[in-house]
Short mmCIF file of C-alpha atoms in Angstrom, two decimals:
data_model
loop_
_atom_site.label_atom_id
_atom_site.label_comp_id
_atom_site.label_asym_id
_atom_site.label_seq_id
_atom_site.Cartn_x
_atom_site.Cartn_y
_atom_site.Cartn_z
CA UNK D 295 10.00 29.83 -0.53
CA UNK D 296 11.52 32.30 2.04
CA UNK D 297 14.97 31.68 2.97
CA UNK D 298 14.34 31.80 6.45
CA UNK D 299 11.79 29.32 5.82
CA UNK D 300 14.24 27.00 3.45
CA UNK D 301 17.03 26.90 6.33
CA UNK D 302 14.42 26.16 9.09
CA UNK D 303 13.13 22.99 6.94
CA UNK D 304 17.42 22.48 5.91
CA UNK D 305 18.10 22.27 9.66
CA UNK D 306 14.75 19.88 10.61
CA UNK D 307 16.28 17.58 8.33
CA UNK D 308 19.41 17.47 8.85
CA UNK D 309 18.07 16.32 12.71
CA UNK D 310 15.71 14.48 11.34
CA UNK D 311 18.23 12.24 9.66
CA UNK D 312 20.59 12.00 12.99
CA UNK D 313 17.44 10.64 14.92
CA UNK D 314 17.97 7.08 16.79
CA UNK D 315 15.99 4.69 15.19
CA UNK D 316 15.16 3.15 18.63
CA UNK D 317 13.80 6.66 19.55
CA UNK D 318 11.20 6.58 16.95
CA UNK D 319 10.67 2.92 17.44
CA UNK D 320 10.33 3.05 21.18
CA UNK D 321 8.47 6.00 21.37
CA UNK D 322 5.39 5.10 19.05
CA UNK D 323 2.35 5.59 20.21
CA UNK D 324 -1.08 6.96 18.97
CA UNK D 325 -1.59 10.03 19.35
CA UNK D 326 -5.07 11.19 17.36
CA UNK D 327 -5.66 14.82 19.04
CA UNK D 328 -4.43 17.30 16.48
CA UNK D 329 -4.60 21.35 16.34
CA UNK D 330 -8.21 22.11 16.13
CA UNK D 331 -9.43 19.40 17.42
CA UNK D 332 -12.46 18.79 19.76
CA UNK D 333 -13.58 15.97 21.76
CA UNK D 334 -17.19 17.01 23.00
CA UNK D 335 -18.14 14.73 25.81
CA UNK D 336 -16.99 12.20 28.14
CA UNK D 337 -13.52 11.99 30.75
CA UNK D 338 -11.16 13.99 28.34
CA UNK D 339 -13.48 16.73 26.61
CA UNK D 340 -10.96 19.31 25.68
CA UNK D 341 -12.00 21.81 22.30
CA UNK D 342 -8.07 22.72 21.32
CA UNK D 343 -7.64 26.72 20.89
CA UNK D 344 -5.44 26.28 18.37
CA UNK D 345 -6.82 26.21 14.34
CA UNK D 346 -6.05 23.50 12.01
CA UNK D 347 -2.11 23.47 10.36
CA UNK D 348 -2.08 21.64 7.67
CA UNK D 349 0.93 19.69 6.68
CA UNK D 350 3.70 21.53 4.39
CA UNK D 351 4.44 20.17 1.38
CA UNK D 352 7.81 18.85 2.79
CA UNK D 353 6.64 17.03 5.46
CA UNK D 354 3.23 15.13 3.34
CA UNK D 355 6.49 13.87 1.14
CA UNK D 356 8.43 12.71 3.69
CA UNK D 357 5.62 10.26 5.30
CA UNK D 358 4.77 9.53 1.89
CA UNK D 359 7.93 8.36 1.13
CA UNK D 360 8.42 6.46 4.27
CA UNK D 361 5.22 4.50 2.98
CA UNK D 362 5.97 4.04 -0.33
CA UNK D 363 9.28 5.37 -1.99
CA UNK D 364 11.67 3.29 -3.71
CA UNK D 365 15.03 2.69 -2.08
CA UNK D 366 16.81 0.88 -5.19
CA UNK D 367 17.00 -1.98 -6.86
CA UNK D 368 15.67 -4.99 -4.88
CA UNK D 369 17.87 -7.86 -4.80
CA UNK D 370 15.01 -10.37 -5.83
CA UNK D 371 15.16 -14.14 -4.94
CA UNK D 372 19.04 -15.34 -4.05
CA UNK D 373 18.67 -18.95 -5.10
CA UNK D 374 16.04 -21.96 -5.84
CA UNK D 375 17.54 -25.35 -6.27
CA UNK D 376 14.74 -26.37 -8.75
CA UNK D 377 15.60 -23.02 -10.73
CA UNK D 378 19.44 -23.43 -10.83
CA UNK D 379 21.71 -22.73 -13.11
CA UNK D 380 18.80 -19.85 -13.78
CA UNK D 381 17.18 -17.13 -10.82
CA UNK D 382 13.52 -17.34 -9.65
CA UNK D 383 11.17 -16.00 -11.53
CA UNK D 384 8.98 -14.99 -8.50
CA UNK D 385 9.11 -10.78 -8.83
CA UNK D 386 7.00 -8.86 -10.36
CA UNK D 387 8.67 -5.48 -9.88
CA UNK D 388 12.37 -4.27 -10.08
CA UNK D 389 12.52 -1.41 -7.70
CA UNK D 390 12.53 -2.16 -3.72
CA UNK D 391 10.48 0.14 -1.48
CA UNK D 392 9.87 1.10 2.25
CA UNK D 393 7.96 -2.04 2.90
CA UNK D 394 9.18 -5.66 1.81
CA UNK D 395 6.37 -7.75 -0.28
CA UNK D 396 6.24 -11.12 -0.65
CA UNK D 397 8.70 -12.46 -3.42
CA UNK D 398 9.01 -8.72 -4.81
CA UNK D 399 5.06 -9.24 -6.14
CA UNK D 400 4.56 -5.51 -5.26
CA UNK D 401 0.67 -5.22 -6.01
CA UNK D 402 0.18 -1.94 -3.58
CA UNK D 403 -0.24 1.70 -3.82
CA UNK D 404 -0.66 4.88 -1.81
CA UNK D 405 -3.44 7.13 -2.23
CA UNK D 406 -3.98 10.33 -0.12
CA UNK D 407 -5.70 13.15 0.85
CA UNK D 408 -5.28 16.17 2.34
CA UNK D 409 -6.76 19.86 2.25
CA UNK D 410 -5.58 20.47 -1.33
CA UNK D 411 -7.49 17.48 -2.45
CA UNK D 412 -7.38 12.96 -3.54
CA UNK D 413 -4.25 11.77 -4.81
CA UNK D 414 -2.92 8.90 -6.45
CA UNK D 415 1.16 8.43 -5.71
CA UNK D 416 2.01 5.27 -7.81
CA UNK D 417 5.81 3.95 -7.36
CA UNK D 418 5.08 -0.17 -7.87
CA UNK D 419 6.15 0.03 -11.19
CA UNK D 420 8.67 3.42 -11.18
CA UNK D 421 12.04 1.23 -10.71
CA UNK D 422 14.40 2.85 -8.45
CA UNK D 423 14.10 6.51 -7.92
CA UNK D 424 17.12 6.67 -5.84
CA UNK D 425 20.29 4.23 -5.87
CA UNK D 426 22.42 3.92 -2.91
CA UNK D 427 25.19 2.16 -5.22
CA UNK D 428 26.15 5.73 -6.80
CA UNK D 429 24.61 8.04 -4.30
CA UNK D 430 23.67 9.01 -0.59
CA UNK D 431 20.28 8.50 -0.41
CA UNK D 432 19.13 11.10 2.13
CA UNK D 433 15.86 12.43 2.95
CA UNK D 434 16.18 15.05 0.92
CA UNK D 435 17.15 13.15 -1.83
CA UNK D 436 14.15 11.01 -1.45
CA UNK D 437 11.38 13.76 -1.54
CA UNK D 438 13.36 15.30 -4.31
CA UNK D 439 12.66 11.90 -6.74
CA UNK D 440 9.45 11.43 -5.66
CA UNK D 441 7.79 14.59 -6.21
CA UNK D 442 7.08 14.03 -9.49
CA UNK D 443 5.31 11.08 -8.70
CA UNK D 444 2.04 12.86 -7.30
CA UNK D 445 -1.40 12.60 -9.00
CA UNK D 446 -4.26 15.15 -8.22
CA UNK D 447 -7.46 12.90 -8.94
CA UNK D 448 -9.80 15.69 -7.07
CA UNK D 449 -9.04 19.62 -6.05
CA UNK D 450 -11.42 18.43 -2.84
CA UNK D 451 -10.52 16.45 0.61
CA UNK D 452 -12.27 12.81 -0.05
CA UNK D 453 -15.77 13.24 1.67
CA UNK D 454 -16.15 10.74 4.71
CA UNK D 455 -18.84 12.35 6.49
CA UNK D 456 -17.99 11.90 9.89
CA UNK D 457 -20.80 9.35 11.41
CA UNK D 458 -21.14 5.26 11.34
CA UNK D 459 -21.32 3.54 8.80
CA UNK D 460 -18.41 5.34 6.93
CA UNK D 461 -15.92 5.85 9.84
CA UNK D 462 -16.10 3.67 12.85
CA UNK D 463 -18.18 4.97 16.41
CA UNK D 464 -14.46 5.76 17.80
CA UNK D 465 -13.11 7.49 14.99
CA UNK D 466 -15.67 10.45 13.79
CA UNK D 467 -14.36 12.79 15.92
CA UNK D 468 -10.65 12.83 14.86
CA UNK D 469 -10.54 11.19 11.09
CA UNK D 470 -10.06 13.19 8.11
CA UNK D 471 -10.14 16.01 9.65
CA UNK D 472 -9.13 19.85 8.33
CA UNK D 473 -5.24 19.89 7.96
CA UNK D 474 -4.88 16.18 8.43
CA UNK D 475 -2.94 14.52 5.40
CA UNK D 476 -4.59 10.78 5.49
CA UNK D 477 -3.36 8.01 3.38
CA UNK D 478 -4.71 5.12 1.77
CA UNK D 479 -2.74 2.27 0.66
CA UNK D 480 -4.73 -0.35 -1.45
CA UNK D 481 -4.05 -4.22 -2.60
CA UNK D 482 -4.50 -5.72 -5.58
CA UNK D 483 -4.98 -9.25 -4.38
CA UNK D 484 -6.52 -10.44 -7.82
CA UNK D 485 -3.17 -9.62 -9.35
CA UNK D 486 -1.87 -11.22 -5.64
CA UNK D 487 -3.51 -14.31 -5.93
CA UNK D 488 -1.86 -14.31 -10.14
CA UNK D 489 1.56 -14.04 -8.50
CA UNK D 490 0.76 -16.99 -6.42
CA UNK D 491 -0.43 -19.20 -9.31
CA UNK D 492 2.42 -18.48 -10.99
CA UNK D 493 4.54 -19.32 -8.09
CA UNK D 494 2.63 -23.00 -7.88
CA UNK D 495 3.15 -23.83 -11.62
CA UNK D 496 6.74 -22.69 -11.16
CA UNK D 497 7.01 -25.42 -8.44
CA UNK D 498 4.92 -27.85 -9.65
CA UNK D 499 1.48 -26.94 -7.98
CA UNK D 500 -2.11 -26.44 -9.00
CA UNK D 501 -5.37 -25.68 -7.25
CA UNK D 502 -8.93 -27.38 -6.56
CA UNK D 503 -12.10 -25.67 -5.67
CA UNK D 504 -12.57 -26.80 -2.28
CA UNK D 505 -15.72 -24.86 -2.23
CA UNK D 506 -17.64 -26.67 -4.97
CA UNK D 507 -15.24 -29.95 -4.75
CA UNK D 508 -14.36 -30.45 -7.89
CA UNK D 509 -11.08 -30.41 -9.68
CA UNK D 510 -9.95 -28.18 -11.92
CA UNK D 511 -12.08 -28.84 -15.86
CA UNK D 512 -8.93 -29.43 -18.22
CA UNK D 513 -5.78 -28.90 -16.26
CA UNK D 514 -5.21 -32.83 -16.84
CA UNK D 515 -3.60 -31.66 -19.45
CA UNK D 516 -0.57 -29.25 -18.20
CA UNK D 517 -0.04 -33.00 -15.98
CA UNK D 518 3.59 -33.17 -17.25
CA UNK D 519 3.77 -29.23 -15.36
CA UNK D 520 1.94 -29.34 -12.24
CA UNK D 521 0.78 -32.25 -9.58
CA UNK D 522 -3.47 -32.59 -10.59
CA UNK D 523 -3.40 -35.42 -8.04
CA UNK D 524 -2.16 -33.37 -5.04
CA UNK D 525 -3.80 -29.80 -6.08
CA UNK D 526 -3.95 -26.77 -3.15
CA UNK D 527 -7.16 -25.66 -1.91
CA UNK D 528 -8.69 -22.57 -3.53
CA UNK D 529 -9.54 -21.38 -0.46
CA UNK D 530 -6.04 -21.91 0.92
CA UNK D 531 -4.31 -19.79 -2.00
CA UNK D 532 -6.96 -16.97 -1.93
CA UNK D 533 -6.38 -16.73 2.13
CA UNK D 534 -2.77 -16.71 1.41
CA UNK D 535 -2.86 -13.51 -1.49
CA UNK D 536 -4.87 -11.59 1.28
CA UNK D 537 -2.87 -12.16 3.98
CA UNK D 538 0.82 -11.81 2.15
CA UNK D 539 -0.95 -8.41 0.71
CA UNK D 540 -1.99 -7.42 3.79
CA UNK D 541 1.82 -7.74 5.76
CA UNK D 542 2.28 -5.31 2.74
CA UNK D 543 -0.53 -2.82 3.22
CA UNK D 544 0.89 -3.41 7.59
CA UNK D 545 4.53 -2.36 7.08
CA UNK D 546 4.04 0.47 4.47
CA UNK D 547 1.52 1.95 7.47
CA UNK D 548 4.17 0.92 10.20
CA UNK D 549 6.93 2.73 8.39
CA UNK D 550 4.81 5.94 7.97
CA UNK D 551 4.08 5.80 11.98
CA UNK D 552 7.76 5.36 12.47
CA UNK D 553 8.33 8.36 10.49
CA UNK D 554 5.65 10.39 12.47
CA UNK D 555 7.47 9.77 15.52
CA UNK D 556 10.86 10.81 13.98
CA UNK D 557 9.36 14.32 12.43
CA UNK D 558 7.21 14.81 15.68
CA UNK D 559 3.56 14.84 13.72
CA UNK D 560 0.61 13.70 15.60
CA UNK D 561 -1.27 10.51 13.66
CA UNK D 562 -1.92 6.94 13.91
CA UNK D 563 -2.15 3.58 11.81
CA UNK D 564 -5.41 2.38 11.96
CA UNK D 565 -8.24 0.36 10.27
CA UNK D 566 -11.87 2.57 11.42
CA UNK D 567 -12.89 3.57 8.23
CA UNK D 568 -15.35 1.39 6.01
CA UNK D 569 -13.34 0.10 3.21
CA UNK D 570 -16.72 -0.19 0.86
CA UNK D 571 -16.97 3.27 1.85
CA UNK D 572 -13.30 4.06 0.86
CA UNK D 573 -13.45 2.23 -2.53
CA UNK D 574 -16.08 3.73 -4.04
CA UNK D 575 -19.10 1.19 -2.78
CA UNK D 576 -20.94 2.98 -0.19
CA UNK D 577 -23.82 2.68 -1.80
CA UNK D 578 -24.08 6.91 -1.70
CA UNK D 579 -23.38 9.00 -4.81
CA UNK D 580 -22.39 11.62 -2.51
CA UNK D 581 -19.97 9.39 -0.86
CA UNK D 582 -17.67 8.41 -4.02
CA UNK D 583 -14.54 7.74 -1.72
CA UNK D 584 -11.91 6.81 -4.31
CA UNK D 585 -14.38 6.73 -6.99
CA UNK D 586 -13.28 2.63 -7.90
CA UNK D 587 -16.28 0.91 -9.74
CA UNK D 588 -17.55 -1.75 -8.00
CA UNK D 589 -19.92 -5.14 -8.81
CA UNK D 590 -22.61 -6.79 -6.77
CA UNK D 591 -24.07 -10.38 -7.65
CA UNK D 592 -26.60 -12.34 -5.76
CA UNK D 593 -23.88 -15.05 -5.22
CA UNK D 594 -21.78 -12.40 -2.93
CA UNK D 595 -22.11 -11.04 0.33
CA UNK D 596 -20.63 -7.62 0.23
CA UNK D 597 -19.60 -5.20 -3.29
CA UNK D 598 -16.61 -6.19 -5.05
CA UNK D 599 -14.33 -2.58 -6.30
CA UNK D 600 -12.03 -3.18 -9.12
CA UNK D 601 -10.54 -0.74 -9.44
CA UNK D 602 -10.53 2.73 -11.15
CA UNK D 603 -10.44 3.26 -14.97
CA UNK D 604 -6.39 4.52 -16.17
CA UNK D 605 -5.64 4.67 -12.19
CA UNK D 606 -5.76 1.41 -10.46
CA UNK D 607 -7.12 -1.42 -12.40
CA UNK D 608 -7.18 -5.35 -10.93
CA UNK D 609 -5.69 -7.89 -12.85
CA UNK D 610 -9.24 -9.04 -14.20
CA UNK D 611 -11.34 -8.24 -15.68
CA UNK D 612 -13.77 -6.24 -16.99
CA UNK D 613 -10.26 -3.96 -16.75
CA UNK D 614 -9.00 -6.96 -18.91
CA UNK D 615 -11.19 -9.15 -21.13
CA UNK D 616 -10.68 -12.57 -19.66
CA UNK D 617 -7.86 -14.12 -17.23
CA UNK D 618 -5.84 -14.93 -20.15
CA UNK D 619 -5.64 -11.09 -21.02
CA UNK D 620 -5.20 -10.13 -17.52
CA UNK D 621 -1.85 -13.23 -17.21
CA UNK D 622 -0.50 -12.05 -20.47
CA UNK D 623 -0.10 -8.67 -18.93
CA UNK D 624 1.53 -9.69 -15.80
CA UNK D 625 3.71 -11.73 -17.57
CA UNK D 626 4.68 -8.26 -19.55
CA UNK D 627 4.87 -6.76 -16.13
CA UNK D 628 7.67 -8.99 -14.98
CA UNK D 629 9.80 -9.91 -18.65
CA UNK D 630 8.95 -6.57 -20.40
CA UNK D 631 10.50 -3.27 -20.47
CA UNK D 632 11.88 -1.91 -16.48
CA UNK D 633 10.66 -5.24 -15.06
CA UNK D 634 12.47 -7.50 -12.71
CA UNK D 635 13.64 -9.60 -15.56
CA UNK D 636 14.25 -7.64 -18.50
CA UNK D 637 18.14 -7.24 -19.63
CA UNK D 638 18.09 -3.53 -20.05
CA UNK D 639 16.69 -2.97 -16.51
CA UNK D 640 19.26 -1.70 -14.60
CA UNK D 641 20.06 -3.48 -11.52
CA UNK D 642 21.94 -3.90 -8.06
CA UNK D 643 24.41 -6.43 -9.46
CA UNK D 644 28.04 -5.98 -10.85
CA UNK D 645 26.43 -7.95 -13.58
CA UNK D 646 22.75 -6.71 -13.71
CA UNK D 647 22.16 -7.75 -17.53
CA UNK D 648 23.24 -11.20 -16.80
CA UNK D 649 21.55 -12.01 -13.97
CA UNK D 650 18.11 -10.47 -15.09
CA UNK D 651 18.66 -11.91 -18.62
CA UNK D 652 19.35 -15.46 -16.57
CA UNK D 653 15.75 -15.96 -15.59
CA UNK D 654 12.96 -18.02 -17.74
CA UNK D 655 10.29 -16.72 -19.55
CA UNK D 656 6.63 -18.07 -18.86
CA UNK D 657 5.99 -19.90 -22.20
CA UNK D 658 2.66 -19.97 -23.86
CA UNK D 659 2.15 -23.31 -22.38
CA UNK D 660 2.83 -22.47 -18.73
CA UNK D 661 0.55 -18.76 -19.29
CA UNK D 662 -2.16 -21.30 -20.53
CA UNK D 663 -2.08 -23.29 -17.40
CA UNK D 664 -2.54 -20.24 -15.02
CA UNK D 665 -5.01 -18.58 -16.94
CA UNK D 666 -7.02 -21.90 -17.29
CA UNK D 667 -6.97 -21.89 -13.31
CA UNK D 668 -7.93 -18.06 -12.91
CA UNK D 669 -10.70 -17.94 -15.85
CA UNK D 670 -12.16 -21.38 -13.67
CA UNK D 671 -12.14 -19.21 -10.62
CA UNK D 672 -13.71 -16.28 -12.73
CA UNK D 673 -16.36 -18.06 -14.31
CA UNK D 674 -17.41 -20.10 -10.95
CA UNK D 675 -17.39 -17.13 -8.63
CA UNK D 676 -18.20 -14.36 -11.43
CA UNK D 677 -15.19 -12.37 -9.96
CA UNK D 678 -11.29 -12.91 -9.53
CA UNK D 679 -10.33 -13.86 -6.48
CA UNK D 680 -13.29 -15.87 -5.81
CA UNK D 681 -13.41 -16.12 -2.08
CA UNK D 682 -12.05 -12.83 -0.86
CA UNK D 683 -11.81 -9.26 -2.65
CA UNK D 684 -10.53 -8.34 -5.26
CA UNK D 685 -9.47 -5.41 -4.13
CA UNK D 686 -8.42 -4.50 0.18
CA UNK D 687 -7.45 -1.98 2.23
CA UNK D 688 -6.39 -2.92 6.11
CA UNK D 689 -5.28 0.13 7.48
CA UNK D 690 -4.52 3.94 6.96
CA UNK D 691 -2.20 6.09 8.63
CA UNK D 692 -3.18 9.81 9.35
CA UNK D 693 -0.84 12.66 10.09
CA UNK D 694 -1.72 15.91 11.71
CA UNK D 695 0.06 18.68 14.09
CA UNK D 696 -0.33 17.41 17.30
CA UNK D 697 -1.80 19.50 19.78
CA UNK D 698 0.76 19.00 22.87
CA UNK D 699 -1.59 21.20 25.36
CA UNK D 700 -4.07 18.08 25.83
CA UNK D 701 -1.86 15.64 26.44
CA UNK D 702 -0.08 18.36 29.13
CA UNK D 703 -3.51 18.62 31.17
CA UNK D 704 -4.92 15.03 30.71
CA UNK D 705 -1.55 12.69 30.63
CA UNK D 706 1.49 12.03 32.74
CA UNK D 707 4.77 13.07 31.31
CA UNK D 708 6.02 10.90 28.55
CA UNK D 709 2.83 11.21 26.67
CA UNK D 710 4.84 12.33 23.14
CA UNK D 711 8.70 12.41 22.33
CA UNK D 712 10.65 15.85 22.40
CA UNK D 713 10.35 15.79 18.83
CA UNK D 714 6.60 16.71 18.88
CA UNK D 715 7.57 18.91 21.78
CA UNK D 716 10.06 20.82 19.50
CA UNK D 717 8.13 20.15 16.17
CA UNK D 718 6.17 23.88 15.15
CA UNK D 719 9.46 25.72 16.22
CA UNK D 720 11.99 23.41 14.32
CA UNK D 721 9.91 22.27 11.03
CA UNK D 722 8.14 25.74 11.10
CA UNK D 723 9.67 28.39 13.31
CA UNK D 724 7.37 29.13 15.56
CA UNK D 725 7.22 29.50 19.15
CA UNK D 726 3.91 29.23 20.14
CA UNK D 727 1.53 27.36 18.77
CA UNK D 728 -1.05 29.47 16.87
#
């Protein structure tokens, strides 16, 4: 890189990490009309004279890792009566990120695109790439551990074209466009709705198909384990994995938009793109998206994506063979090697060993009693969840080089912070925009 270009970039972050947090937070706003834009018609046509910038490679890691770094070691559930002397089992990763998720389940990922192609950026499962207990964890120092977490799936921008159905009415004009960096988180609520099962046999619960009503075939027999008199809806514990997933998918976006505002790129959060589309099930071979298979059955309304083959797999199958396959490997996800409750994982306690090592395996008996419940779901519903998807996106966040000159002619003052005002000259050195 050229040194005048390396102390430009030293200097944005060093101001960058001296920003007020109620600056960025107070200041957010939308702001969707980047360099190159054009807006044809209507109140506030406006064709920007500017070309498209695409983000440096600096700032696509910093929003990235205000969506979904690792910050350390989360400090996982403090205390359960029914647990004690032992911790709760409930996490099913040992690294904390930008975003909280619910009980440390952590089913989420990022993926991206920009003008240099699809990405996958995968940091669930990566521990903690920084750790404030033996270092200052600095922006810097976060783009520096992450790096190596990037993906290239595709040398080509994902292909949205830019009409309904695939992007919403409102949004063809301004989404994925050239030099925009556009990021996708995506749920896995079958491995969700797992977590949550487990959590119910931990505490003594079960499930009934509400939809069907009708208990549960065989789970008389985990009755010592779990209440079958008193069993949760299915419906109830399905709405639940999508909506806890979702408050995940919400605050990974919300933190990226809060680091827009910091940096002074252009970009919004937002949900106008078809997620069928965006998973793979438009329906279009020339419209892979994310290139995720995807299942239809006369007993469904909509496509169900699973997931992409040694990318992003669901917790079902046919990524596994059966529910019991897919609950074995969660289990190994939580008690095996770097998870939450593994000895040798390292840890944000004075004694991490012994307060990992303190938590109870599932046994064979308590695997069999979730997987009975999940395979049930499977084999009623022919997919895992059965009521909502298996896989779900909610909302994206795009980031592009704002172009300040419409927002001079068409808003009052106030319309962006005096970090956009200031961003080409201090993240790039420039003077004019060009």
């Amino acid at each position: 890189m050229d040194p005048t270009q390396m102390s430009t970039e030293a200097e944005a972050l060093r101001e960058l990490a001296a920003l007020p947090l109620v600056e960025a937070l107070f200041g957010r706003r939308s702001r969707r009309f980047a360099l190159g834009d054009e807006i044809p018609d209507g109140p506030l046509a406006y064709r920007s004279r500017h070309e498209p910038l695409p983000l440096t490679e600096l700032e696509r890691m910093l929003v990235l890792s205000a969506m979904g770094g690792t910050t350390g070691w989360h400090y996982s559930i403090t205390r359960h009566a029914r647990y004690a002397p032992h911790v709760a089992n409930y996490p099913a990763a040992a690294g904390g990120r930008t975003f909280p998720s619910a009980a440390g389940f952590h089913t989420a990922e990022l993926f991206f695109t920009d003008d240099s192609g699809l990405y996958f950026f995968p940091t669930r499962d990566t521990g903690a790439l920084v750790d404030p207990s033996t270092e200052e964890v600095t922006p810097e120092l976060m783009v520096e551990r992450h790096r190596g977490r990037l993906r290239r799936l595709s040398t080509k921008r994902l292909h949205l074209p830019a009409e309904e159905p695939y992007l919403e009415g409102h949004n063809t004009w301004c989404v994925n466009v050239p030099g925009s960096l556009l990021v996708i988180p995506v749920a896995d609520i079958a491995q969700h709705l797992l977590a949550i099962l487990c959590f119910f046999a931990q505490n003594g619960y079960a499930i009934y198909d509400d939809v069907n009503d009708r208990r549960i075939p065989g789970l008389e027999r985990f009755h010592r384990r779990v209440d079958i008199d008193d069993p949760y809806p299915l419906t109830f514990a399905e709405q639940y994995a999508l909506t806890e997933a979702t408050a995940e998918l919400a605050t990974s976006c919300y933190g990226g938009v809060l680091m827009l505002q910091a940096m002074g790129l252009g970009g919004w959060m937002f949900d106008g793109i078809d997620r069928f589309s965006m998973l793979g099930a438009s329906g279009d071979p020339e419209v892979p998206g994310l290139g995720f298979r995807y299942d239809e059955d006369e007993r469904w309304s909509t496509p169900n994506p699973t997931g992409r083959e040694g990318v992003f797999e669901a917790y079902c199958p046919p990524h596994y063979s059966d529910m019991a396959a897919a609950v074995e490997a969660f289990a190994q996800r939580k008690f095996g090697p770097g998870g939450p409750f593994h000895r040798e994982t390292p840890g944000a306690w004075t004694d991490s060993p012994g307060f990992r090592g303190s938590a109870e395996m599932h046994d064979d008996e308590f695997k069999a009693c979730v997987a009975l419940q999940a395979q049930y779901v499977f084999d009623t519903f022919g997919k895992f969840p059965g009521t909502v998807p298996t896989l779900f996106i909610m909302n994206y966040v795009q980031a592009h080089h704002l172009d300040t000159d419409f927002y001079d002619r068409f808003f009052k003052p106030g319309a962006y912070l005096r970090t956009h005002a200031t961003h080409l000259q201090k993240w790039h050195g420039r003077n004019e925009k060009g």
